[in-house]
Every structure is written in structure tokens, then in C-alpha cells.
Amino acid sequence: MEQEYKYEVGVKLIEKTLPESDKVRKVWELLTTDVEVQAYLKMSNVFAVQRLRYNDHGPIHSRIVAGSALAIYKILTEKGFKPSVVADGVGDWEDSIIVTLMGAYLHDIGNSVHRTHHPIYSAMLTDRIAEKILSKIYGISEKAYMLKQEVMHAVFCHDEAYNCLTFEAACAKIADGTDMSSGRARYPYRAGKNDIHALSALSIERVELSPNGAKPLTINVYMSNETGIFQIDTVLGQKIATSGLAPYVEVRAYVKGKLFAVRSFETTHVIRQS
């Protein structure tokens, strides 16, 4: 019987999706209390929001994406998808969740250096941060270094210019695209930015993740007007198309509660499921 549940993307989602695992919860605690991590996230917003008038790329965005990534992970694994970390013998299910969580939370820290080439800077900064955090869980071990590389891959591949090669990276990447409701756009809009990016984002009222649809993952986007479709096609859609999971994802857009559009996104790359 199909499970009747859905997850609303937002700051509280991580509280629902963080598993009852001491190891995973310790990683979450380390991420959210680490001075270096939090400084880089704050500086990401100094560059992105204050200097470039982009939307939120800081601590709140990272928290939202982490919660969304774990929700996507849960929905798809309950549908039978096997994480790459497990399938390829790199680690177990807990390790896989940790990779997803860290990749989602750290993906944008490179904005603290520059928006241009930020996926590269994000991966570079993640190198030391992931080693520091993972060593507190796994010690100085081969597994810690192997998982660090998985996290760096997830961080690097969050940008639509790069294809994800792992399930964990794909969950983090799609999750990044789901943080597109009006709250994320309020800062640049208040600063005077009123282009199609800001206006379309302001029209999005909420985003929900659901297993109850024609495809394994359904993303429901509720909008106040039709301009929000721009966000779906140019932001979320590109993330899905390069995630490696595009054939399994459907986006349903609603305007004032009525179905407005259904989107699926083509891809040339699909992550192996075996």
C-alpha cells in the first residue's frame, strides 16, 4: 500500500528527516556548531546576498537543503533505490546518509570565496572540513578518507554544470533546487532586485516532496501566479536533469491550488541502480 505522507521543504524539515542514529546526529551537531563551517556560510551570504543581491546561500539555506536531501533519500530508498556508497562497497547505510547530509549542508560554502567557480571552491574547502569532522567519527582511517571523497563529489556536483555520479550527490543536488520558495528571495527583492529570478521566486508559496505520484519522487510546487514556472524550468529542472535521477522525478506545479503544469526533465546520464 502506498504511504500517504509528504514533506514540506523548510527549516523544520531536518527535524523530521534526521534519522535516529547516534553517528548521523553527531555529524549534524558537528556541522552546525563548527566555527569554521558557520563562518564560511555567513561569508557566503555576505558575497551572494549583500554584494551580488542573489538569494540566500547561507546557514538557513544549508539547513533547508540538508532536510530536503534526507527526505528525498528516504523517499527513494523506501522505493527500492540503493545508495551508491552501499552499492559500491564504500560504506554502509549510515555512512551513506552522512555523505548525503554533509554534501547537502556544505555545498555552497565556496561562495565565501567567489560566486564564479564556487563549486570548485566549495569542494576545496570541504576537503579539510570533511576530514576534520569525519575523523571525529571514524578516526584517522581509510574509511574516513574514502567518505571524504564522496562528500567532496556531492559538494562539487551540486552545480548544474556537472553530472552527479552517486545517489547521495543526486539527493543533495535535487534538494538544492527545492529551496526556492518566496522566503529565499526576500533579501534581494528588498534590496531592489525585481528581475524575473526574484519575481518568479516570490510567487512560490511552498514546495512539498511526496512518494505518491506517477514517478518515485514527486515534487509539488505551489505558486501564487504563473511566473514561478521560470524557477522550475531554469533552476530546479536543471538540477534534476543533471542529477542522474531525472527519469524518476516529476514536478507538479499548482497555481492557487489548481494544477498548472507537469514537468519531467530529460537527461543523458542515469546513475546505475543494481
PDB file of C-alpha atoms in Angstrom:
ATOM      1  CA  MET A   1       0.000   0.000   0.000  1.00  0.00           C
ATOM      2  CA  GLU A   2       1.340   3.440  -0.976  1.00  0.00           C
ATOM      3  CA  GLN A   3       2.401   5.527   2.001  1.00  0.00           C
ATOM      4  CA  GLU A   4       0.354   8.705   2.320  1.00  0.00           C
ATOM      5  CA  TYR A   5       2.867  11.252   3.508  1.00  0.00           C
ATOM      6  CA  LYS A   6       4.709  14.270   2.216  1.00  0.00           C
ATOM      7  CA  TYR A   7       7.460  16.573   3.363  1.00  0.00           C
ATOM      8  CA  GLU A   8       7.227  20.347   3.206  1.00  0.00           C
ATOM      9  CA  VAL A   9      10.576  21.888   2.337  1.00  0.00           C
ATOM     10  CA  GLY A  10      11.655  24.364   5.007  1.00  0.00           C
ATOM     11  CA  VAL A  11      13.841  24.994   8.043  1.00  0.00           C
ATOM     12  CA  LYS A  12      11.972  22.483  10.230  1.00  0.00           C
ATOM     13  CA  LEU A  13      12.240  19.578   7.797  1.00  0.00           C
ATOM     14  CA  ILE A  14      15.620  18.416   9.122  1.00  0.00           C
ATOM     15  CA  GLU A  15      13.952  17.717  12.477  1.00  0.00           C
ATOM     16  CA  LYS A  16      11.686  15.185  10.756  1.00  0.00           C
ATOM     17  CA  THR A  17      14.229  13.590   8.442  1.00  0.00           C
ATOM     18  CA  LEU A  18      17.317  13.280  10.647  1.00  0.00           C
ATOM     19  CA  PRO A  19      17.409   9.553  11.494  1.00  0.00           C
ATOM     20  CA  GLU A  20      17.674   8.079  14.990  1.00  0.00           C
ATOM     21  CA  SER A  21      21.357   7.328  14.548  1.00  0.00           C
ATOM     22  CA  ASP A  22      23.939   8.487  17.070  1.00  0.00           C
ATOM     23  CA  LYS A  23      26.567   8.659  14.347  1.00  0.00           C
ATOM     24  CA  VAL A  24      24.461  10.747  11.948  1.00  0.00           C
ATOM     25  CA  ARG A  25      23.226  13.046  14.701  1.00  0.00           C
ATOM     26  CA  LYS A  26      26.790  13.608  15.897  1.00  0.00           C
ATOM     27  CA  VAL A  27      27.796  14.672  12.390  1.00  0.00           C
ATOM     28  CA  TRP A  28      24.853  17.089  12.283  1.00  0.00           C
ATOM     29  CA  GLU A  29      25.905  18.550  15.628  1.00  0.00           C
ATOM     30  CA  LEU A  30      29.488  18.956  14.435  1.00  0.00           C
ATOM     31  CA  LEU A  31      28.394  20.651  11.201  1.00  0.00           C
ATOM     32  CA  THR A  32      26.089  23.138  12.875  1.00  0.00           C
ATOM     33  CA  THR A  33      28.457  24.064  15.707  1.00  0.00           C
ATOM     34  CA  ASP A  34      31.779  24.152  13.866  1.00  0.00           C
ATOM     35  CA  VAL A  35      33.105  27.728  13.907  1.00  0.00           C
ATOM     36  CA  GLU A  36      34.850  27.390  10.546  1.00  0.00           C
ATOM     37  CA  VAL A  37      31.780  25.978   8.781  1.00  0.00           C
ATOM     38  CA  GLN A  38      29.468  28.628  10.176  1.00  0.00           C
ATOM     39  CA  ALA A  39      31.899  31.423   9.306  1.00  0.00           C
ATOM     40  CA  TYR A  40      32.096  30.271   5.688  1.00  0.00           C
ATOM     41  CA  LEU A  41      28.310  30.015   5.424  1.00  0.00           C
ATOM     42  CA  LYS A  42      27.890  33.518   6.814  1.00  0.00           C
ATOM     43  CA  MET A  43      30.504  34.850   4.394  1.00  0.00           C
ATOM     44  CA  SER A  44      28.701  33.076   1.555  1.00  0.00           C
ATOM     45  CA  ASN A  45      25.749  35.342   2.236  1.00  0.00           C
ATOM     46  CA  VAL A  46      27.960  38.411   2.510  1.00  0.00           C
ATOM     47  CA  PHE A  47      29.121  37.739  -1.046  1.00  0.00           C
ATOM     48  CA  ALA A  48      25.913  36.316  -2.520  1.00  0.00           C
ATOM     49  CA  VAL A  49      23.238  38.436  -0.853  1.00  0.00           C
ATOM     50  CA  GLN A  50      24.894  41.672   0.222  1.00  0.00           C
ATOM     51  CA  ARG A  51      27.328  42.117  -2.662  1.00  0.00           C
ATOM     52  CA  LEU A  52      25.624  40.359  -5.568  1.00  0.00           C
ATOM     53  CA  ARG A  53      21.966  40.620  -4.497  1.00  0.00           C
ATOM     54  CA  TYR A  54      21.482  36.905  -5.008  1.00  0.00           C
ATOM     55  CA  ASN A  55      19.169  34.790  -2.892  1.00  0.00           C
ATOM     56  CA  ASP A  56      20.117  33.071   0.365  1.00  0.00           C
ATOM     57  CA  HIS A  57      23.227  30.858   0.244  1.00  0.00           C
ATOM     58  CA  GLY A  58      23.984  30.833   3.960  1.00  0.00           C
ATOM     59  CA  PRO A  59      23.170  28.836   7.114  1.00  0.00           C
ATOM     60  CA  ILE A  60      19.390  28.801   6.601  1.00  0.00           C
ATOM     61  CA  HIS A  61      19.683  27.603   3.006  1.00  0.00           C
ATOM     62  CA  SER A  62      22.130  24.890   4.075  1.00  0.00           C
ATOM     63  CA  ARG A  63      19.764  23.696   6.796  1.00  0.00           C
ATOM     64  CA  ILE A  64      16.814  23.592   4.389  1.00  0.00           C
ATOM     65  CA  VAL A  65      18.768  21.692   1.743  1.00  0.00           C
ATOM     66  CA  ALA A  66      20.042  19.181   4.305  1.00  0.00           C
ATOM     67  CA  GLY A  67      16.496  18.405   5.437  1.00  0.00           C
ATOM     68  CA  SER A  68      15.243  18.152   1.874  1.00  0.00           C
ATOM     69  CA  ALA A  69      18.129  15.878   0.837  1.00  0.00           C
ATOM     70  CA  LEU A  70      17.377  13.431   3.638  1.00  0.00           C
ATOM     71  CA  ALA A  71      13.672  13.461   2.725  1.00  0.00           C
ATOM     72  CA  ILE A  72      14.484  12.662  -0.909  1.00  0.00           C
ATOM     73  CA  TYR A  73      16.902   9.968   0.268  1.00  0.00           C
ATOM     74  CA  LYS A  74      14.208   8.413   2.466  1.00  0.00           C
ATOM     75  CA  ILE A  75      11.519   8.504  -0.220  1.00  0.00           C
ATOM     76  CA  LEU A  76      13.701   6.898  -2.872  1.00  0.00           C
ATOM     77  CA  THR A  77      15.374   4.265  -0.699  1.00  0.00           C
ATOM     78  CA  GLU A  78      11.954   3.182   0.550  1.00  0.00           C
ATOM     79  CA  LYS A  79      11.073   2.742  -3.129  1.00  0.00           C
ATOM     80  CA  GLY A  80      13.991   0.346  -3.538  1.00  0.00           C
ATOM     81  CA  PHE A  81      16.809   2.654  -4.657  1.00  0.00           C
ATOM     82  CA  LYS A  82      20.223   1.593  -3.382  1.00  0.00           C
ATOM     83  CA  PRO A  83      22.718   4.305  -2.373  1.00  0.00           C
ATOM     84  CA  SER A  84      25.996   4.342  -4.290  1.00  0.00           C
ATOM     85  CA  VAL A  85      28.119   4.272  -1.126  1.00  0.00           C
ATOM     86  CA  VAL A  86      26.473   0.969  -0.207  1.00  0.00           C
ATOM     87  CA  ALA A  87      26.266  -0.479  -3.726  1.00  0.00           C
ATOM     88  CA  ASP A  88      29.939   0.181  -4.425  1.00  0.00           C
ATOM     89  CA  GLY A  89      31.210  -1.096  -1.079  1.00  0.00           C
ATOM     90  CA  VAL A  90      32.480   2.237   0.211  1.00  0.00           C
ATOM     91  CA  GLY A  91      30.390   2.100   3.372  1.00  0.00           C
ATOM     92  CA  ASP A  92      27.092   1.109   4.971  1.00  0.00           C
ATOM     93  CA  TRP A  93      23.714   2.850   5.109  1.00  0.00           C
ATOM     94  CA  GLU A  94      24.712   5.141   7.983  1.00  0.00           C
ATOM     95  CA  ASP A  95      27.822   6.181   6.074  1.00  0.00           C
ATOM     96  CA  SER A  96      25.694   6.878   3.014  1.00  0.00           C
ATOM     97  CA  ILE A  97      23.321   9.120   4.967  1.00  0.00           C
ATOM     98  CA  ILE A  98      26.288  11.000   6.431  1.00  0.00           C
ATOM     99  CA  VAL A  99      27.655  11.638   2.926  1.00  0.00           C
ATOM    100  CA  THR A 100      24.262  12.934   1.795  1.00  0.00           C
ATOM    101  CA  LEU A 101      23.890  15.140   4.860  1.00  0.00           C
ATOM    102  CA  MET A 102      27.378  16.638   4.640  1.00  0.00           C
ATOM    103  CA  GLY A 103      27.203  17.156   0.888  1.00  0.00           C
ATOM    104  CA  ALA A 104      23.889  18.961   1.202  1.00  0.00           C
ATOM    105  CA  TYR A 105      24.972  21.152   4.105  1.00  0.00           C
ATOM    106  CA  LEU A 106      28.386  22.157   2.750  1.00  0.00           C
ATOM    107  CA  HIS A 107      27.556  22.552  -0.948  1.00  0.00           C
ATOM    108  CA  ASP A 108      27.562  26.360  -1.054  1.00  0.00           C
ATOM    109  CA  ILE A 109      30.493  27.294   1.201  1.00  0.00           C
ATOM    110  CA  GLY A 110      32.591  28.169  -1.852  1.00  0.00           C
ATOM    111  CA  ASN A 111      30.506  31.306  -2.293  1.00  0.00           C
ATOM    112  CA  SER A 112      32.573  32.651   0.599  1.00  0.00           C
ATOM    113  CA  VAL A 113      35.435  32.951  -1.913  1.00  0.00           C
ATOM    114  CA  HIS A 114      33.590  33.968  -5.094  1.00  0.00           C
ATOM    115  CA  ARG A 115      30.386  33.120  -6.898  1.00  0.00           C
ATOM    116  CA  THR A 116      32.333  32.331 -10.062  1.00  0.00           C
ATOM    117  CA  HIS A 117      33.677  28.766  -9.878  1.00  0.00           C
ATOM    118  CA  HIS A 118      32.089  28.361  -6.447  1.00  0.00           C
ATOM    119  CA  PRO A 119      31.570  24.569  -6.850  1.00  0.00           C
ATOM    120  CA  ILE A 120      35.351  24.204  -7.090  1.00  0.00           C
ATOM    121  CA  TYR A 121      35.949  26.413  -4.059  1.00  0.00           C
ATOM    122  CA  SER A 122      33.226  24.557  -2.158  1.00  0.00           C
ATOM    123  CA  ALA A 123      34.935  21.229  -2.822  1.00  0.00           C
ATOM    124  CA  MET A 124      38.334  22.624  -1.870  1.00  0.00           C
ATOM    125  CA  LEU A 125      37.067  23.995   1.436  1.00  0.00           C
ATOM    126  CA  THR A 126      35.162  20.783   2.099  1.00  0.00           C
ATOM    127  CA  ASP A 127      38.397  18.798   1.843  1.00  0.00           C
ATOM    128  CA  ARG A 128      39.725  19.989   5.196  1.00  0.00           C
ATOM    129  CA  ILE A 129      36.332  20.412   6.868  1.00  0.00           C
ATOM    130  CA  ALA A 130      35.145  16.914   6.000  1.00  0.00           C
ATOM    131  CA  GLU A 131      38.437  15.419   7.158  1.00  0.00           C
ATOM    132  CA  LYS A 132      38.127  17.249  10.477  1.00  0.00           C
ATOM    133  CA  ILE A 133      34.535  16.155  11.083  1.00  0.00           C
ATOM    134  CA  LEU A 134      34.809  12.601   9.796  1.00  0.00           C
ATOM    135  CA  SER A 135      37.948  11.959  11.867  1.00  0.00           C
ATOM    136  CA  LYS A 136      35.853  12.566  14.987  1.00  0.00           C
ATOM    137  CA  ILE A 137      33.508   9.777  13.902  1.00  0.00           C
ATOM    138  CA  TYR A 138      35.817   7.293  12.169  1.00  0.00           C
ATOM    139  CA  GLY A 139      39.251   8.269  13.462  1.00  0.00           C
ATOM    140  CA  ILE A 140      42.172   8.557  11.054  1.00  0.00           C
ATOM    141  CA  SER A 141      41.116   5.657   8.871  1.00  0.00           C
ATOM    142  CA  GLU A 142      40.801   4.560   5.278  1.00  0.00           C
ATOM    143  CA  LYS A 143      37.012   4.760   5.526  1.00  0.00           C
ATOM    144  CA  ALA A 144      37.171   8.371   6.710  1.00  0.00           C
ATOM    145  CA  TYR A 145      39.252   9.366   3.688  1.00  0.00           C
ATOM    146  CA  MET A 146      37.032   7.429   1.292  1.00  0.00           C
ATOM    147  CA  LEU A 147      33.885   9.039   2.674  1.00  0.00           C
ATOM    148  CA  LYS A 148      35.558  12.438   2.465  1.00  0.00           C
ATOM    149  CA  GLN A 149      35.925  11.952  -1.289  1.00  0.00           C
ATOM    150  CA  GLU A 150      32.249  11.027  -1.537  1.00  0.00           C
ATOM    151  CA  VAL A 151      31.309  14.224   0.290  1.00  0.00           C
ATOM    152  CA  MET A 152      33.571  16.311  -1.945  1.00  0.00           C
ATOM    153  CA  HIS A 153      31.923  14.771  -5.011  1.00  0.00           C
ATOM    154  CA  ALA A 154      28.450  15.620  -3.698  1.00  0.00           C
ATOM    155  CA  VAL A 155      29.514  19.190  -2.957  1.00  0.00           C
ATOM    156  CA  PHE A 156      31.167  19.706  -6.349  1.00  0.00           C
ATOM    157  CA  CYS A 157      28.301  18.211  -8.352  1.00  0.00           C
ATOM    158  CA  HIS A 158      25.562  20.377  -6.855  1.00  0.00           C
ATOM    159  CA  ASP A 159      26.082  22.769  -9.768  1.00  0.00           C
ATOM    160  CA  GLU A 160      24.067  22.019 -12.893  1.00  0.00           C
ATOM    161  CA  ALA A 161      27.238  22.145 -14.998  1.00  0.00           C
ATOM    162  CA  TYR A 162      28.274  18.750 -13.631  1.00  0.00           C
ATOM    163  CA  ASN A 163      26.612  15.324 -13.658  1.00  0.00           C
ATOM    164  CA  CYS A 164      26.231  13.501 -10.361  1.00  0.00           C
ATOM    165  CA  LEU A 165      27.837  10.072 -10.313  1.00  0.00           C
ATOM    166  CA  THR A 166      26.365   8.948  -6.996  1.00  0.00           C
ATOM    167  CA  PHE A 167      22.906   8.593  -5.498  1.00  0.00           C
ATOM    168  CA  GLU A 168      23.979  10.630  -2.470  1.00  0.00           C
ATOM    169  CA  ALA A 169      25.133  13.546  -4.614  1.00  0.00           C
ATOM    170  CA  ALA A 170      21.895  13.387  -6.602  1.00  0.00           C
ATOM    171  CA  CYS A 171      19.765  13.679  -3.463  1.00  0.00           C
ATOM    172  CA  ALA A 172      21.756  16.723  -2.342  1.00  0.00           C
ATOM    173  CA  LYS A 173      21.580  18.321  -5.787  1.00  0.00           C
ATOM    174  CA  ILE A 174      17.835  17.948  -6.246  1.00  0.00           C
ATOM    175  CA  ALA A 175      17.352  19.180  -2.683  1.00  0.00           C
ATOM    176  CA  ASP A 176      19.300  22.330  -3.516  1.00  0.00           C
ATOM    177  CA  GLY A 177      16.789  23.072  -6.254  1.00  0.00           C
ATOM    178  CA  THR A 178      13.804  22.557  -3.961  1.00  0.00           C
ATOM    179  CA  ASP A 179      14.714  25.528  -1.755  1.00  0.00           C
ATOM    180  CA  MET A 180      13.020  28.071  -3.984  1.00  0.00           C
ATOM    181  CA  SER A 181      10.056  29.432  -2.043  1.00  0.00           C
ATOM    182  CA  SER A 182       9.488  33.160  -1.593  1.00  0.00           C
ATOM    183  CA  GLY A 183      11.393  33.333   1.692  1.00  0.00           C
ATOM    184  CA  ARG A 184      14.697  32.649  -0.038  1.00  0.00           C
ATOM    185  CA  ALA A 185      14.193  35.579  -2.431  1.00  0.00           C
ATOM    186  CA  ARG A 186      13.087  38.192   0.080  1.00  0.00           C
ATOM    187  CA  TYR A 187      16.563  39.647   0.688  1.00  0.00           C
ATOM    188  CA  PRO A 188      17.480  40.563  -2.910  1.00  0.00           C
ATOM    189  CA  TYR A 189      13.918  41.775  -3.555  1.00  0.00           C
ATOM    190  CA  ARG A 190      14.032  44.122  -0.571  1.00  0.00           C
ATOM    191  CA  ALA A 191      17.392  45.355  -1.820  1.00  0.00           C
ATOM    192  CA  GLY A 192      15.730  46.422  -5.062  1.00  0.00           C
ATOM    193  CA  LYS A 193      16.214  43.403  -7.303  1.00  0.00           C
ATOM    194  CA  ASN A 194      12.998  42.823  -9.260  1.00  0.00           C
ATOM    195  CA  ASP A 195      14.075  40.768 -12.262  1.00  0.00           C
ATOM    196  CA  ILE A 196      12.401  37.531 -13.363  1.00  0.00           C
ATOM    197  CA  HIS A 197      14.530  35.494 -10.932  1.00  0.00           C
ATOM    198  CA  ALA A 198      13.325  37.460  -7.906  1.00  0.00           C
ATOM    199  CA  LEU A 199       9.726  37.839  -9.061  1.00  0.00           C
ATOM    200  CA  SER A 200       9.307  34.187 -10.009  1.00  0.00           C
ATOM    201  CA  ALA A 201      10.768  33.056  -6.691  1.00  0.00           C
ATOM    202  CA  LEU A 202       8.426  35.374  -4.803  1.00  0.00           C
ATOM    203  CA  SER A 203       5.461  33.644  -6.441  1.00  0.00           C
ATOM    204  CA  ILE A 204       6.367  30.253  -4.962  1.00  0.00           C
ATOM    205  CA  GLU A 205       4.458  29.696  -1.741  1.00  0.00           C
ATOM    206  CA  ARG A 206       5.676  26.238  -0.746  1.00  0.00           C
ATOM    207  CA  VAL A 207       7.350  23.090  -2.033  1.00  0.00           C
ATOM    208  CA  GLU A 208       6.463  19.552  -0.988  1.00  0.00           C
ATOM    209  CA  LEU A 209       8.174  16.204  -1.571  1.00  0.00           C
ATOM    210  CA  SER A 210       5.979  13.153  -1.969  1.00  0.00           C
ATOM    211  CA  PRO A 211       6.261   9.449  -2.874  1.00  0.00           C
ATOM    212  CA  ASN A 212       2.678   9.406  -4.121  1.00  0.00           C
ATOM    213  CA  GLY A 213       2.805  10.066  -7.837  1.00  0.00           C
ATOM    214  CA  ALA A 214       3.448   8.651 -11.272  1.00  0.00           C
ATOM    215  CA  LYS A 215       7.187   8.513 -10.567  1.00  0.00           C
ATOM    216  CA  PRO A 216       9.114   7.501  -7.436  1.00  0.00           C
ATOM    217  CA  LEU A 217       9.617  11.133  -6.377  1.00  0.00           C
ATOM    218  CA  THR A 218       7.037  13.863  -6.910  1.00  0.00           C
ATOM    219  CA  ILE A 219       7.891  17.487  -6.190  1.00  0.00           C
ATOM    220  CA  ASN A 220       4.780  19.611  -5.730  1.00  0.00           C
ATOM    221  CA  VAL A 221       5.302  23.347  -6.181  1.00  0.00           C
ATOM    222  CA  TYR A 222       2.519  25.683  -5.060  1.00  0.00           C
ATOM    223  CA  MET A 223       2.544  29.150  -6.645  1.00  0.00           C
ATOM    224  CA  SER A 224       0.510  32.332  -6.353  1.00  0.00           C
ATOM    225  CA  ASN A 225       0.909  33.019 -10.087  1.00  0.00           C
ATOM    226  CA  GLU A 226       2.404  31.536 -13.246  1.00  0.00           C
ATOM    227  CA  THR A 227       5.778  33.306 -13.067  1.00  0.00           C
ATOM    228  CA  GLY A 228       7.011  30.612 -10.693  1.00  0.00           C
ATOM    229  CA  ILE A 229       7.309  28.202 -13.612  1.00  0.00           C
ATOM    230  CA  PHE A 230      10.524  30.046 -14.513  1.00  0.00           C
ATOM    231  CA  GLN A 231      12.106  28.802 -11.279  1.00  0.00           C
ATOM    232  CA  ILE A 232      11.001  25.255 -12.009  1.00  0.00           C
ATOM    233  CA  ASP A 233      12.318  25.191 -15.564  1.00  0.00           C
ATOM    234  CA  THR A 234      15.584  27.087 -15.140  1.00  0.00           C
ATOM    235  CA  VAL A 235      16.650  26.237 -11.586  1.00  0.00           C
ATOM    236  CA  LEU A 236      15.047  23.066 -10.252  1.00  0.00           C
ATOM    237  CA  GLY A 237      14.749  21.496 -13.692  1.00  0.00           C
ATOM    238  CA  GLN A 238      18.444  21.860 -14.467  1.00  0.00           C
ATOM    239  CA  LYS A 239      19.344  20.322 -11.116  1.00  0.00           C
ATOM    240  CA  ILE A 240      17.090  17.349 -11.806  1.00  0.00           C
ATOM    241  CA  ALA A 241      18.332  16.930 -15.386  1.00  0.00           C
ATOM    242  CA  THR A 242      21.964  16.625 -14.264  1.00  0.00           C
ATOM    243  CA  SER A 243      21.302  14.652 -11.077  1.00  0.00           C
ATOM    244  CA  GLY A 244      21.354  11.210 -12.655  1.00  0.00           C
ATOM    245  CA  LEU A 245      17.873  10.548 -11.260  1.00  0.00           C
ATOM    246  CA  ALA A 246      15.804  12.554 -13.748  1.00  0.00           C
ATOM    247  CA  PRO A 247      13.744   9.590 -15.052  1.00  0.00           C
ATOM    248  CA  TYR A 248      12.427   9.025 -11.541  1.00  0.00           C
ATOM    249  CA  VAL A 249      11.337  12.586 -10.720  1.00  0.00           C
ATOM    250  CA  GLU A 250       8.203  14.512 -11.656  1.00  0.00           C
ATOM    251  CA  VAL A 251       7.427  18.137 -10.818  1.00  0.00           C
ATOM    252  CA  ARG A 252       3.812  19.252 -10.492  1.00  0.00           C
ATOM    253  CA  ALA A 253       3.138  22.988 -10.412  1.00  0.00           C
ATOM    254  CA  TYR A 254      -0.048  24.420  -8.920  1.00  0.00           C
ATOM    255  CA  VAL A 255      -1.397  27.970  -9.204  1.00  0.00           C
ATOM    256  CA  LYS A 256      -3.816  28.915  -6.432  1.00  0.00           C
ATOM    257  CA  GLY A 257      -4.409  25.243  -5.705  1.00  0.00           C
ATOM    258  CA  LYS A 258      -5.118  24.163  -9.294  1.00  0.00           C
ATOM    259  CA  LEU A 259      -2.740  22.026 -11.340  1.00  0.00           C
ATOM    260  CA  PHE A 260      -0.982  24.296 -13.831  1.00  0.00           C
ATOM    261  CA  ALA A 261       1.822  22.185 -15.308  1.00  0.00           C
ATOM    262  CA  VAL A 262       3.560  18.820 -15.023  1.00  0.00           C
ATOM    263  CA  ARG A 263       7.262  18.678 -15.785  1.00  0.00           C
ATOM    264  CA  SER A 264       9.743  15.876 -16.388  1.00  0.00           C
ATOM    265  CA  PHE A 265      13.300  16.617 -17.436  1.00  0.00           C
ATOM    266  CA  GLU A 266      15.427  14.802 -19.995  1.00  0.00           C
ATOM    267  CA  THR A 267      18.894  13.575 -19.181  1.00  0.00           C
ATOM    268  CA  THR A 268      21.768  11.826 -20.913  1.00  0.00           C
ATOM    269  CA  HIS A 269      23.105  10.293 -17.704  1.00  0.00           C
ATOM    270  CA  VAL A 270      21.405   7.951 -15.228  1.00  0.00           C
ATOM    271  CA  ILE A 271      23.014   6.663 -12.042  1.00  0.00           C
ATOM    272  CA  ARG A 272      23.332   2.895 -12.043  1.00  0.00           C
ATOM    273  CA  GLN A 273      20.857   1.058  -9.819  1.00  0.00           C
ATOM    274  CA  SER A 274      21.867  -2.521  -9.042  1.00  0.00           C
TER     275      SER A 274
END
